């Protein structure tokens, strides 16, 4: 083997590693689709749309791996913080923190946890008021219509409403998806 062949072998090995890791990243995304949107978005965005392929340059491969490592590290640290700070019965509270903040990696400041706790209590109150109910689209829409405006007020009170009225909010989008899953028992 000469240096030219060694250089090509190294580049091809790096590309192969990147393509393999991309498949792992996609599988990790699949695990949280429809369950944990903030983590889903984090994993989807962490490589900044660099998608490795057979002709990706060495520089792009290295950048991809650096971004992916940082993304996995942030996700792992966030998961570890949840496991240390919240018991399994309080996972929804940690998840609400992520939804309110609009992403992972915030470190669960006390103010955010208080906001999420209020939202969680509000949601439990709204669900309890339903009693035994027949799941329906109309019932779900009513719950969302009752819950979301009050949840926004709570976010605003704690300083987490960072959008103007009438604008789209990723936090509200996350809360609506979560509310639907809770309503339908998914």
Short mmCIF file of N, CA and C in Angstrom, two decimals:
data_model
loop_
_atom_site.label_atom_id
_atom_site.label_comp_id
_atom_site.label_asym_id
_atom_site.label_seq_id
_atom_site.Cartn_x
_atom_site.Cartn_y
_atom_site.Cartn_z
N UNK A 1 0.86 -1.17 0.00
CA UNK A 1 0.00 0.00 0.00
C UNK A 1 0.91 1.23 0.00
N UNK A 2 0.55 2.20 -0.83
CA UNK A 2 1.32 3.45 -0.84
C UNK A 2 0.50 4.54 -0.15
N UNK A 3 1.08 5.74 -0.06
CA UNK A 3 0.40 6.82 0.66
C UNK A 3 -0.89 7.25 -0.02
N UNK A 4 -0.95 7.16 -1.34
CA UNK A 4 -2.17 7.52 -2.06
C UNK A 4 -3.30 6.56 -1.67
N UNK A 5 -3.00 5.28 -1.66
CA UNK A 5 -4.00 4.27 -1.28
C UNK A 5 -4.39 4.42 0.19
N UNK A 6 -3.42 4.72 1.02
CA UNK A 6 -3.70 4.89 2.45
C UNK A 6 -4.60 6.10 2.67
N UNK A 7 -4.33 7.19 1.95
CA UNK A 7 -5.16 8.40 2.06
C UNK A 7 -6.60 8.09 1.62
N UNK A 8 -6.75 7.38 0.52
CA UNK A 8 -8.10 7.04 0.03
C UNK A 8 -8.82 6.10 0.98
N UNK A 9 -8.08 5.14 1.55
CA UNK A 9 -8.67 4.23 2.52
C UNK A 9 -9.15 4.99 3.74
N UNK A 10 -8.35 5.91 4.22
CA UNK A 10 -8.73 6.72 5.38
C UNK A 10 -9.98 7.54 5.07
N UNK A 11 -10.02 8.19 3.92
CA UNK A 11 -11.18 9.00 3.54
C UNK A 11 -12.43 8.14 3.40
N UNK A 12 -12.29 6.99 2.75
CA UNK A 12 -13.45 6.10 2.58
C UNK A 12 -13.94 5.56 3.92
N UNK A 13 -12.99 5.25 4.82
CA UNK A 13 -13.36 4.76 6.16
C UNK A 13 -14.10 5.85 6.93
N UNK A 14 -13.64 7.07 6.81
CA UNK A 14 -14.30 8.19 7.48
C UNK A 14 -15.71 8.40 6.93
N UNK A 15 -15.86 8.31 5.62
CA UNK A 15 -17.19 8.43 5.00
C UNK A 15 -18.12 7.30 5.47
N UNK A 16 -17.57 6.11 5.55
CA UNK A 16 -18.36 4.96 6.00
C UNK A 16 -18.81 5.17 7.45
N UNK A 17 -17.91 5.63 8.29
CA UNK A 17 -18.26 5.92 9.69
C UNK A 17 -19.38 6.96 9.75
N UNK A 18 -19.25 8.01 8.96
CA UNK A 18 -20.27 9.07 8.97
C UNK A 18 -21.62 8.54 8.51
N UNK A 19 -21.62 7.75 7.45
CA UNK A 19 -22.90 7.21 6.96
C UNK A 19 -23.52 6.25 7.99
N UNK A 20 -22.69 5.49 8.68
CA UNK A 20 -23.20 4.59 9.73
C UNK A 20 -23.77 5.40 10.89
N UNK A 21 -23.06 6.43 11.29
CA UNK A 21 -23.54 7.26 12.40
C UNK A 21 -24.81 8.01 12.01
N UNK A 22 -24.95 8.36 10.76
CA UNK A 22 -26.18 9.01 10.31
C UNK A 22 -27.37 8.07 10.48
N UNK A 23 -27.17 6.80 10.19
CA UNK A 23 -28.26 5.83 10.38
C UNK A 23 -28.60 5.70 11.86
N UNK A 24 -27.60 5.74 12.72
CA UNK A 24 -27.85 5.69 14.17
C UNK A 24 -28.62 6.93 14.60
N UNK A 25 -28.21 8.10 14.11
CA UNK A 25 -28.93 9.35 14.44
C UNK A 25 -30.40 9.24 14.02
N UNK A 26 -30.64 8.73 12.82
CA UNK A 26 -32.02 8.59 12.34
C UNK A 26 -32.82 7.62 13.20
N UNK A 27 -32.19 6.55 13.66
CA UNK A 27 -32.89 5.60 14.55
C UNK A 27 -33.21 6.25 15.90
N UNK A 28 -32.29 7.06 16.39
CA UNK A 28 -32.55 7.76 17.65
C UNK A 28 -33.71 8.74 17.49
N UNK A 29 -33.81 9.37 16.35
CA UNK A 29 -34.94 10.26 16.08
C UNK A 29 -36.23 9.46 16.06
N UNK A 30 -36.22 8.31 15.37
CA UNK A 30 -37.41 7.47 15.28
C UNK A 30 -37.92 7.07 16.66
N UNK A 31 -37.01 6.85 17.61
CA UNK A 31 -37.41 6.44 18.96
C UNK A 31 -38.27 7.48 19.66
N UNK A 32 -38.07 8.76 19.34
CA UNK A 32 -38.78 9.81 20.06
C UNK A 32 -39.86 10.51 19.24
N UNK A 33 -40.02 10.10 17.97
CA UNK A 33 -41.06 10.71 17.13
C UNK A 33 -42.43 10.46 17.76
N UNK A 34 -43.21 11.52 17.89
CA UNK A 34 -44.54 11.40 18.45
C UNK A 34 -44.56 11.16 19.95
N UNK A 35 -43.42 11.39 20.59
CA UNK A 35 -43.33 11.14 22.03
C UNK A 35 -42.58 12.27 22.74
N UNK A 36 -41.51 12.75 22.11
CA UNK A 36 -40.66 13.76 22.73
C UNK A 36 -40.16 14.71 21.64
N UNK A 37 -41.02 15.64 21.26
CA UNK A 37 -40.70 16.54 20.15
C UNK A 37 -39.46 17.41 20.39
N UNK A 38 -39.24 17.95 21.59
CA UNK A 38 -38.01 18.73 21.78
C UNK A 38 -36.74 17.92 21.51
N UNK A 39 -36.71 16.67 21.97
CA UNK A 39 -35.54 15.82 21.70
C UNK A 39 -35.49 15.46 20.22
N UNK A 40 -36.64 15.18 19.63
CA UNK A 40 -36.71 14.87 18.21
C UNK A 40 -36.10 16.02 17.39
N UNK A 41 -36.51 17.23 17.69
CA UNK A 41 -35.99 18.39 16.96
C UNK A 41 -34.50 18.58 17.22
N UNK A 42 -34.07 18.36 18.44
CA UNK A 42 -32.65 18.49 18.76
C UNK A 42 -31.82 17.53 17.90
N UNK A 43 -32.22 16.28 17.88
CA UNK A 43 -31.47 15.28 17.12
C UNK A 43 -31.55 15.52 15.61
N UNK A 44 -32.68 16.05 15.17
CA UNK A 44 -32.83 16.33 13.74
C UNK A 44 -31.97 17.51 13.31
N UNK A 45 -31.78 18.47 14.20
CA UNK A 45 -31.08 19.70 13.84
C UNK A 45 -29.60 19.72 14.24
N UNK A 46 -29.15 18.78 15.02
CA UNK A 46 -27.80 18.88 15.59
C UNK A 46 -26.68 18.80 14.56
N UNK A 47 -26.92 18.23 13.40
CA UNK A 47 -25.86 18.14 12.39
C UNK A 47 -25.97 19.23 11.33
N UNK A 48 -26.86 20.17 11.53
CA UNK A 48 -27.00 21.34 10.66
C UNK A 48 -27.18 20.96 9.20
N UNK A 49 -27.97 19.95 8.94
CA UNK A 49 -28.33 19.51 7.59
C UNK A 49 -27.15 18.96 6.80
N UNK A 50 -26.07 18.59 7.46
CA UNK A 50 -24.99 17.89 6.76
C UNK A 50 -25.39 16.42 6.72
N UNK A 51 -25.54 15.89 5.52
CA UNK A 51 -25.91 14.49 5.37
C UNK A 51 -24.76 13.80 4.61
N UNK A 52 -24.04 12.93 5.29
CA UNK A 52 -22.89 12.29 4.64
C UNK A 52 -23.32 11.33 3.52
N UNK A 53 -22.53 11.29 2.48
CA UNK A 53 -22.75 10.38 1.37
C UNK A 53 -21.39 9.92 0.87
N UNK A 54 -21.37 9.08 -0.17
CA UNK A 54 -20.12 8.43 -0.58
C UNK A 54 -19.03 9.39 -1.07
N UNK A 55 -19.37 10.60 -1.47
CA UNK A 55 -18.37 11.56 -1.94
C UNK A 55 -18.19 12.76 -1.01
N UNK A 56 -18.67 12.67 0.21
CA UNK A 56 -18.50 13.76 1.17
C UNK A 56 -17.01 13.99 1.40
N UNK A 57 -16.62 15.25 1.45
CA UNK A 57 -15.20 15.56 1.68
C UNK A 57 -14.80 15.20 3.11
N UNK A 58 -13.51 15.03 3.30
CA UNK A 58 -12.99 14.72 4.62
C UNK A 58 -13.35 15.85 5.59
N UNK A 59 -13.23 17.09 5.13
CA UNK A 59 -13.55 18.24 5.99
C UNK A 59 -15.01 18.20 6.42
N UNK A 60 -15.91 17.90 5.48
CA UNK A 60 -17.34 17.81 5.82
C UNK A 60 -17.60 16.65 6.78
N UNK A 61 -16.91 15.54 6.57
CA UNK A 61 -17.06 14.39 7.47
C UNK A 61 -16.65 14.77 8.89
N UNK A 62 -15.52 15.45 9.00
CA UNK A 62 -15.05 15.84 10.33
C UNK A 62 -16.00 16.82 10.98
N UNK A 63 -16.53 17.77 10.20
CA UNK A 63 -17.51 18.73 10.75
C UNK A 63 -18.78 17.99 11.18
N UNK A 64 -19.25 17.06 10.35
CA UNK A 64 -20.43 16.27 10.68
C UNK A 64 -20.23 15.53 12.01
N UNK A 65 -19.10 14.84 12.13
CA UNK A 65 -18.84 14.07 13.35
C UNK A 65 -18.74 14.97 14.57
N UNK A 66 -18.13 16.13 14.40
CA UNK A 66 -18.03 17.08 15.52
C UNK A 66 -19.41 17.55 15.96
N UNK A 67 -20.26 17.90 15.00
CA UNK A 67 -21.62 18.34 15.33
C UNK A 67 -22.44 17.21 15.93
N UNK A 68 -22.32 16.02 15.36
CA UNK A 68 -23.09 14.88 15.86
C UNK A 68 -22.66 14.53 17.28
N UNK A 69 -21.36 14.54 17.53
CA UNK A 69 -20.87 14.25 18.87
C UNK A 69 -21.43 15.25 19.87
N UNK A 70 -21.37 16.52 19.52
CA UNK A 70 -21.89 17.55 20.41
C UNK A 70 -23.39 17.35 20.64
N UNK A 71 -24.13 17.02 19.58
CA UNK A 71 -25.58 16.79 19.71
C UNK A 71 -25.90 15.60 20.59
N UNK A 72 -25.17 14.49 20.40
CA UNK A 72 -25.38 13.31 21.25
C UNK A 72 -24.97 13.60 22.69
N UNK A 73 -23.89 14.36 22.86
CA UNK A 73 -23.44 14.70 24.21
C UNK A 73 -24.50 15.54 24.93
N UNK A 74 -25.07 16.53 24.25
CA UNK A 74 -26.12 17.35 24.85
C UNK A 74 -27.34 16.50 25.20
N UNK A 75 -27.72 15.61 24.30
CA UNK A 75 -28.88 14.74 24.55
C UNK A 75 -28.62 13.82 25.74
N UNK A 76 -27.43 13.24 25.79
CA UNK A 76 -27.10 12.34 26.90
C UNK A 76 -27.05 13.09 28.23
N UNK A 77 -26.45 14.27 28.23
CA UNK A 77 -26.40 15.07 29.45
C UNK A 77 -27.80 15.45 29.91
N UNK A 78 -28.65 15.80 28.97
CA UNK A 78 -30.03 16.18 29.31
C UNK A 78 -30.77 14.98 29.92
N UNK A 79 -30.62 13.83 29.30
CA UNK A 79 -31.26 12.61 29.81
C UNK A 79 -30.74 12.27 31.20
N UNK A 80 -29.43 12.39 31.40
CA UNK A 80 -28.85 12.12 32.72
C UNK A 80 -29.38 13.08 33.77
N UNK A 81 -29.52 14.36 33.40
CA UNK A 81 -30.05 15.35 34.34
C UNK A 81 -31.48 15.00 34.72
N UNK A 82 -32.28 14.58 33.74
CA UNK A 82 -33.66 14.17 34.03
C UNK A 82 -33.67 13.00 35.00
N UNK A 83 -32.84 12.00 34.73
CA UNK A 83 -32.81 10.82 35.59
C UNK A 83 -32.36 11.14 37.01
N UNK A 84 -31.45 12.10 37.15
CA UNK A 84 -30.96 12.47 38.48
C UNK A 84 -31.93 13.40 39.21
N UNK A 85 -32.58 14.28 38.46
CA UNK A 85 -33.40 15.32 39.08
C UNK A 85 -34.88 14.98 39.22
N UNK A 86 -35.36 14.09 38.39
CA UNK A 86 -36.78 13.76 38.37
C UNK A 86 -36.93 12.25 38.46
N UNK A 87 -37.89 11.80 39.27
CA UNK A 87 -38.16 10.37 39.26
C UNK A 87 -39.10 10.07 38.09
N UNK A 88 -39.29 8.80 37.81
CA UNK A 88 -40.09 8.42 36.64
C UNK A 88 -41.51 8.96 36.71
N UNK A 89 -42.07 9.06 37.90
CA UNK A 89 -43.43 9.59 38.05
C UNK A 89 -43.50 11.06 37.66
N UNK A 90 -42.37 11.75 37.70
CA UNK A 90 -42.34 13.18 37.36
C UNK A 90 -41.74 13.44 35.98
N UNK A 91 -41.65 12.40 35.14
CA UNK A 91 -41.07 12.60 33.81
C UNK A 91 -41.86 13.64 33.03
N UNK A 92 -43.19 13.63 33.16
CA UNK A 92 -43.99 14.63 32.44
C UNK A 92 -43.57 16.04 32.80
N UNK A 93 -43.20 16.27 34.03
CA UNK A 93 -42.77 17.60 34.46
C UNK A 93 -41.48 18.00 33.72
N UNK A 94 -40.53 17.09 33.62
CA UNK A 94 -39.30 17.37 32.89
C UNK A 94 -39.61 17.61 31.41
N UNK A 95 -40.52 16.84 30.88
CA UNK A 95 -40.90 16.98 29.48
C UNK A 95 -41.60 18.33 29.24
N UNK A 96 -42.43 18.74 30.17
CA UNK A 96 -43.09 20.05 30.05
C UNK A 96 -42.04 21.17 30.10
N UNK A 97 -41.02 21.01 30.93
CA UNK A 97 -39.93 22.00 30.95
C UNK A 97 -39.33 22.15 29.56
N UNK A 98 -39.05 21.03 28.91
CA UNK A 98 -38.48 21.07 27.55
C UNK A 98 -39.43 21.75 26.57
N UNK A 99 -40.71 21.44 26.69
CA UNK A 99 -41.69 22.02 25.77
C UNK A 99 -41.80 23.53 25.99
N UNK A 100 -41.86 23.96 27.23
CA UNK A 100 -41.98 25.38 27.53
C UNK A 100 -40.74 26.13 27.05
N UNK A 101 -39.57 25.57 27.29
CA UNK A 101 -38.32 26.21 26.91
C UNK A 101 -38.12 26.16 25.39
N UNK A 102 -38.75 25.18 24.75
CA UNK A 102 -38.65 25.06 23.29
C UNK A 102 -37.48 24.24 22.82
N UNK A 103 -36.75 23.65 23.75
CA UNK A 103 -35.61 22.80 23.40
C UNK A 103 -35.06 22.16 24.66
N UNK A 104 -34.10 21.26 24.45
CA UNK A 104 -33.42 20.62 25.58
C UNK A 104 -32.19 21.45 25.95
N UNK A 105 -31.51 21.05 26.98
CA UNK A 105 -30.23 21.65 27.31
C UNK A 105 -30.31 22.89 28.17
N UNK A 106 -31.39 23.09 28.85
CA UNK A 106 -31.57 24.30 29.65
C UNK A 106 -31.12 24.12 31.09
N UNK A 107 -30.89 22.89 31.51
CA UNK A 107 -30.41 22.64 32.86
C UNK A 107 -31.46 22.72 33.95
N UNK A 108 -32.71 22.85 33.61
CA UNK A 108 -33.83 22.87 34.54
C UNK A 108 -33.69 23.94 35.63
N UNK A 109 -33.62 25.22 35.25
CA UNK A 109 -33.59 26.26 36.28
C UNK A 109 -34.88 26.24 37.10
N UNK A 110 -34.78 26.68 38.34
CA UNK A 110 -35.91 26.63 39.27
C UNK A 110 -37.16 27.32 38.70
N UNK A 111 -36.96 28.46 38.06
CA UNK A 111 -38.08 29.22 37.49
C UNK A 111 -38.81 28.40 36.42
N UNK A 112 -38.07 27.67 35.61
CA UNK A 112 -38.67 26.84 34.56
C UNK A 112 -39.43 25.67 35.17
N UNK A 113 -38.87 25.06 36.19
CA UNK A 113 -39.54 23.94 36.87
C UNK A 113 -40.83 24.42 37.52
N UNK A 114 -40.82 25.61 38.12
CA UNK A 114 -42.05 26.16 38.71
C UNK A 114 -43.11 26.38 37.64
N UNK A 115 -42.70 26.93 36.52
CA UNK A 115 -43.63 27.16 35.41
C UNK A 115 -44.22 25.84 34.93
N UNK A 116 -43.37 24.85 34.72
CA UNK A 116 -43.83 23.53 34.25
C UNK A 116 -44.74 22.87 35.28
N UNK A 117 -44.43 23.05 36.55
CA UNK A 117 -45.27 22.47 37.62
C UNK A 117 -46.67 23.07 37.57
N UNK A 118 -46.75 24.38 37.41
CA UNK A 118 -48.07 25.03 37.31
C UNK A 118 -48.84 24.53 36.09
N UNK A 119 -48.15 24.41 34.98
CA UNK A 119 -48.81 23.91 33.76
C UNK A 119 -49.28 22.48 33.96
N UNK A 120 -48.45 21.66 34.59
CA UNK A 120 -48.82 20.27 34.84
C UNK A 120 -50.05 20.19 35.75
N UNK A 121 -50.08 21.00 36.81
CA UNK A 121 -51.25 21.01 37.70
C UNK A 121 -52.49 21.48 36.96
N UNK A 122 -52.34 22.50 36.13
CA UNK A 122 -53.46 22.98 35.32
C UNK A 122 -53.99 21.87 34.42
N UNK A 123 -53.07 21.16 33.77
CA UNK A 123 -53.49 20.08 32.88
C UNK A 123 -54.22 18.98 33.66
N UNK A 124 -53.68 18.60 34.80
CA UNK A 124 -54.35 17.57 35.62
C UNK A 124 -55.75 18.02 36.03
N UNK A 125 -55.89 19.28 36.38
CA UNK A 125 -57.19 19.83 36.75
C UNK A 125 -58.16 19.75 35.57
N UNK A 126 -57.69 20.11 34.38
CA UNK A 126 -58.54 20.07 33.18
C UNK A 126 -58.93 18.63 32.85
N UNK A 127 -57.99 17.71 32.97
CA UNK A 127 -58.30 16.30 32.68
C UNK A 127 -59.25 15.74 33.73
N UNK A 128 -59.03 16.09 35.00
CA UNK A 128 -59.91 15.61 36.07
C UNK A 128 -61.34 16.11 35.84
N UNK A 129 -61.47 17.34 35.36
CA UNK A 129 -62.81 17.91 35.10
C UNK A 129 -63.54 17.13 34.02
N UNK A 130 -62.80 16.46 33.14
CA UNK A 130 -63.45 15.66 32.10
C UNK A 130 -64.14 14.43 32.67
N UNK A 131 -63.61 13.93 33.79
CA UNK A 131 -64.15 12.70 34.37
C UNK A 131 -63.96 11.55 33.40
N UNK A 132 -64.94 10.66 33.36
CA UNK A 132 -64.90 9.59 32.36
C UNK A 132 -65.43 10.18 31.07
N UNK A 133 -64.67 10.06 30.03
CA UNK A 133 -65.06 10.69 28.77
C UNK A 133 -64.87 9.73 27.61
N UNK A 134 -65.63 9.97 26.58
CA UNK A 134 -65.46 9.24 25.34
C UNK A 134 -64.52 10.06 24.47
N UNK A 135 -63.46 9.43 24.03
CA UNK A 135 -62.47 10.14 23.22
C UNK A 135 -63.09 10.56 21.90
N UNK A 136 -62.93 11.84 21.60
CA UNK A 136 -63.46 12.35 20.33
C UNK A 136 -62.63 13.55 19.90
N UNK A 137 -62.66 13.83 18.62
CA UNK A 137 -61.93 14.98 18.11
C UNK A 137 -62.47 16.27 18.71
N UNK A 138 -63.80 16.35 18.82
CA UNK A 138 -64.42 17.55 19.39
C UNK A 138 -64.01 17.73 20.86
N UNK A 139 -63.99 16.65 21.61
CA UNK A 139 -63.59 16.71 23.02
C UNK A 139 -62.14 17.13 23.17
N UNK A 140 -61.28 16.61 22.29
CA UNK A 140 -59.86 16.96 22.33
C UNK A 140 -59.68 18.45 22.00
N UNK A 141 -60.38 18.93 20.99
CA UNK A 141 -60.29 20.34 20.62
C UNK A 141 -60.76 21.24 21.77
N UNK A 142 -61.80 20.80 22.47
CA UNK A 142 -62.30 21.59 23.59
C UNK A 142 -61.26 21.64 24.70
N UNK A 143 -60.65 20.50 25.00
CA UNK A 143 -59.60 20.47 26.04
C UNK A 143 -58.46 21.40 25.66
N UNK A 144 -58.01 21.32 24.42
CA UNK A 144 -56.92 22.18 23.95
C UNK A 144 -57.33 23.64 24.06
N UNK A 145 -58.56 23.94 23.66
CA UNK A 145 -59.06 25.32 23.73
C UNK A 145 -59.15 25.85 25.15
N UNK A 146 -59.42 24.95 26.11
CA UNK A 146 -59.48 25.36 27.52
C UNK A 146 -58.09 25.45 28.15
N UNK A 147 -57.23 24.51 27.80
CA UNK A 147 -55.93 24.37 28.46
C UNK A 147 -54.87 25.33 27.92
N UNK A 148 -54.71 25.41 26.62
CA UNK A 148 -53.59 26.15 26.03
C UNK A 148 -53.58 27.64 26.39
N UNK A 149 -54.71 28.36 26.29
CA UNK A 149 -54.64 29.78 26.67
C UNK A 149 -54.17 30.00 28.11
N UNK A 150 -54.63 29.15 29.02
CA UNK A 150 -54.20 29.29 30.42
C UNK A 150 -52.73 28.90 30.59
N UNK A 151 -52.29 27.91 29.82
CA UNK A 151 -50.87 27.51 29.86
C UNK A 151 -49.99 28.66 29.35
N UNK A 152 -50.45 29.35 28.32
CA UNK A 152 -49.71 30.51 27.79
C UNK A 152 -49.62 31.60 28.85
N UNK A 153 -50.71 31.82 29.58
CA UNK A 153 -50.68 32.82 30.65
C UNK A 153 -49.64 32.45 31.70
N UNK A 154 -49.54 31.19 32.03
CA UNK A 154 -48.55 30.73 33.01
C UNK A 154 -47.14 30.95 32.46
N UNK A 155 -46.92 30.62 31.19
CA UNK A 155 -45.60 30.84 30.59
C UNK A 155 -45.25 32.33 30.60
N UNK A 156 -46.23 33.16 30.29
CA UNK A 156 -46.01 34.61 30.28
C UNK A 156 -45.66 35.10 31.69
N UNK A 157 -46.39 34.62 32.67
CA UNK A 157 -46.15 35.01 34.07
C UNK A 157 -44.72 34.69 34.51
N UNK A 158 -44.18 33.58 34.02
CA UNK A 158 -42.84 33.15 34.42
C UNK A 158 -41.75 33.63 33.45
N UNK A 159 -42.16 34.39 32.43
CA UNK A 159 -41.17 34.94 31.50
C UNK A 159 -40.75 34.01 30.38
N UNK A 160 -41.58 33.03 30.07
CA UNK A 160 -41.25 32.08 29.00
C UNK A 160 -42.08 32.26 27.74
N UNK A 161 -42.88 33.29 27.69
CA UNK A 161 -43.62 33.59 26.46
C UNK A 161 -42.73 34.55 25.66
N UNK A 162 -42.09 34.01 24.64
CA UNK A 162 -41.13 34.80 23.87
C UNK A 162 -41.59 35.04 22.43
N UNK A 163 -42.88 35.02 22.22
CA UNK A 163 -43.46 35.28 20.91
C UNK A 163 -44.56 36.31 21.06
N UNK A 164 -44.89 36.94 19.95
CA UNK A 164 -45.97 37.93 19.97
C UNK A 164 -47.28 37.22 19.67
N UNK A 165 -48.37 37.79 20.19
CA UNK A 165 -49.69 37.22 19.92
C UNK A 165 -49.89 37.13 18.42
N UNK A 166 -50.43 36.01 17.98
CA UNK A 166 -50.68 35.78 16.57
C UNK A 166 -49.53 35.10 15.84
N UNK A 167 -48.35 35.05 16.47
CA UNK A 167 -47.20 34.38 15.87
C UNK A 167 -47.19 32.91 16.28
N UNK A 168 -46.52 32.09 15.46
CA UNK A 168 -46.36 30.68 15.81
C UNK A 168 -45.38 30.54 16.96
N UNK A 169 -45.65 29.62 17.84
CA UNK A 169 -44.76 29.33 18.96
C UNK A 169 -44.48 27.83 18.99
N UNK A 170 -43.20 27.48 18.93
CA UNK A 170 -42.82 26.07 19.01
C UNK A 170 -43.24 25.48 20.36
N UNK A 171 -43.17 26.28 21.41
CA UNK A 171 -43.58 25.80 22.74
C UNK A 171 -45.06 25.42 22.75
N UNK A 172 -45.89 26.26 22.16
CA UNK A 172 -47.32 25.97 22.10
C UNK A 172 -47.57 24.75 21.21
N UNK A 173 -46.86 24.67 20.10
CA UNK A 173 -46.99 23.50 19.23
C UNK A 173 -46.66 22.21 19.96
N UNK A 174 -45.58 22.23 20.74
CA UNK A 174 -45.22 21.06 21.54
C UNK A 174 -46.32 20.74 22.55
N UNK A 175 -46.83 21.75 23.25
CA UNK A 175 -47.87 21.53 24.26
C UNK A 175 -49.15 20.97 23.64
N UNK A 176 -49.51 21.44 22.46
CA UNK A 176 -50.71 20.92 21.79
C UNK A 176 -50.53 19.45 21.45
N UNK A 177 -49.38 19.09 20.89
CA UNK A 177 -49.13 17.67 20.56
C UNK A 177 -49.17 16.81 21.81
N UNK A 178 -48.55 17.28 22.88
CA UNK A 178 -48.53 16.54 24.14
C UNK A 178 -49.95 16.39 24.70
N UNK A 179 -50.73 17.47 24.64
CA UNK A 179 -52.10 17.43 25.14
C UNK A 179 -52.93 16.40 24.38
N UNK A 180 -52.78 16.35 23.09
CA UNK A 180 -53.50 15.35 22.27
C UNK A 180 -53.11 13.94 22.70
N UNK A 181 -51.81 13.69 22.88
CA UNK A 181 -51.39 12.35 23.29
C UNK A 181 -51.95 11.98 24.65
N UNK A 182 -51.95 12.94 25.58
CA UNK A 182 -52.49 12.69 26.91
C UNK A 182 -53.98 12.41 26.84
N UNK A 183 -54.70 13.20 26.05
CA UNK A 183 -56.16 13.06 25.93
C UNK A 183 -56.52 11.68 25.38
N UNK A 184 -55.80 11.27 24.34
CA UNK A 184 -56.10 9.98 23.72
C UNK A 184 -55.43 8.81 24.42
N UNK A 185 -54.66 9.10 25.46
CA UNK A 185 -54.03 8.03 26.24
C UNK A 185 -52.92 7.31 25.50
N UNK A 186 -52.18 8.04 24.68
CA UNK A 186 -51.11 7.40 23.90
C UNK A 186 -49.79 7.48 24.62
#
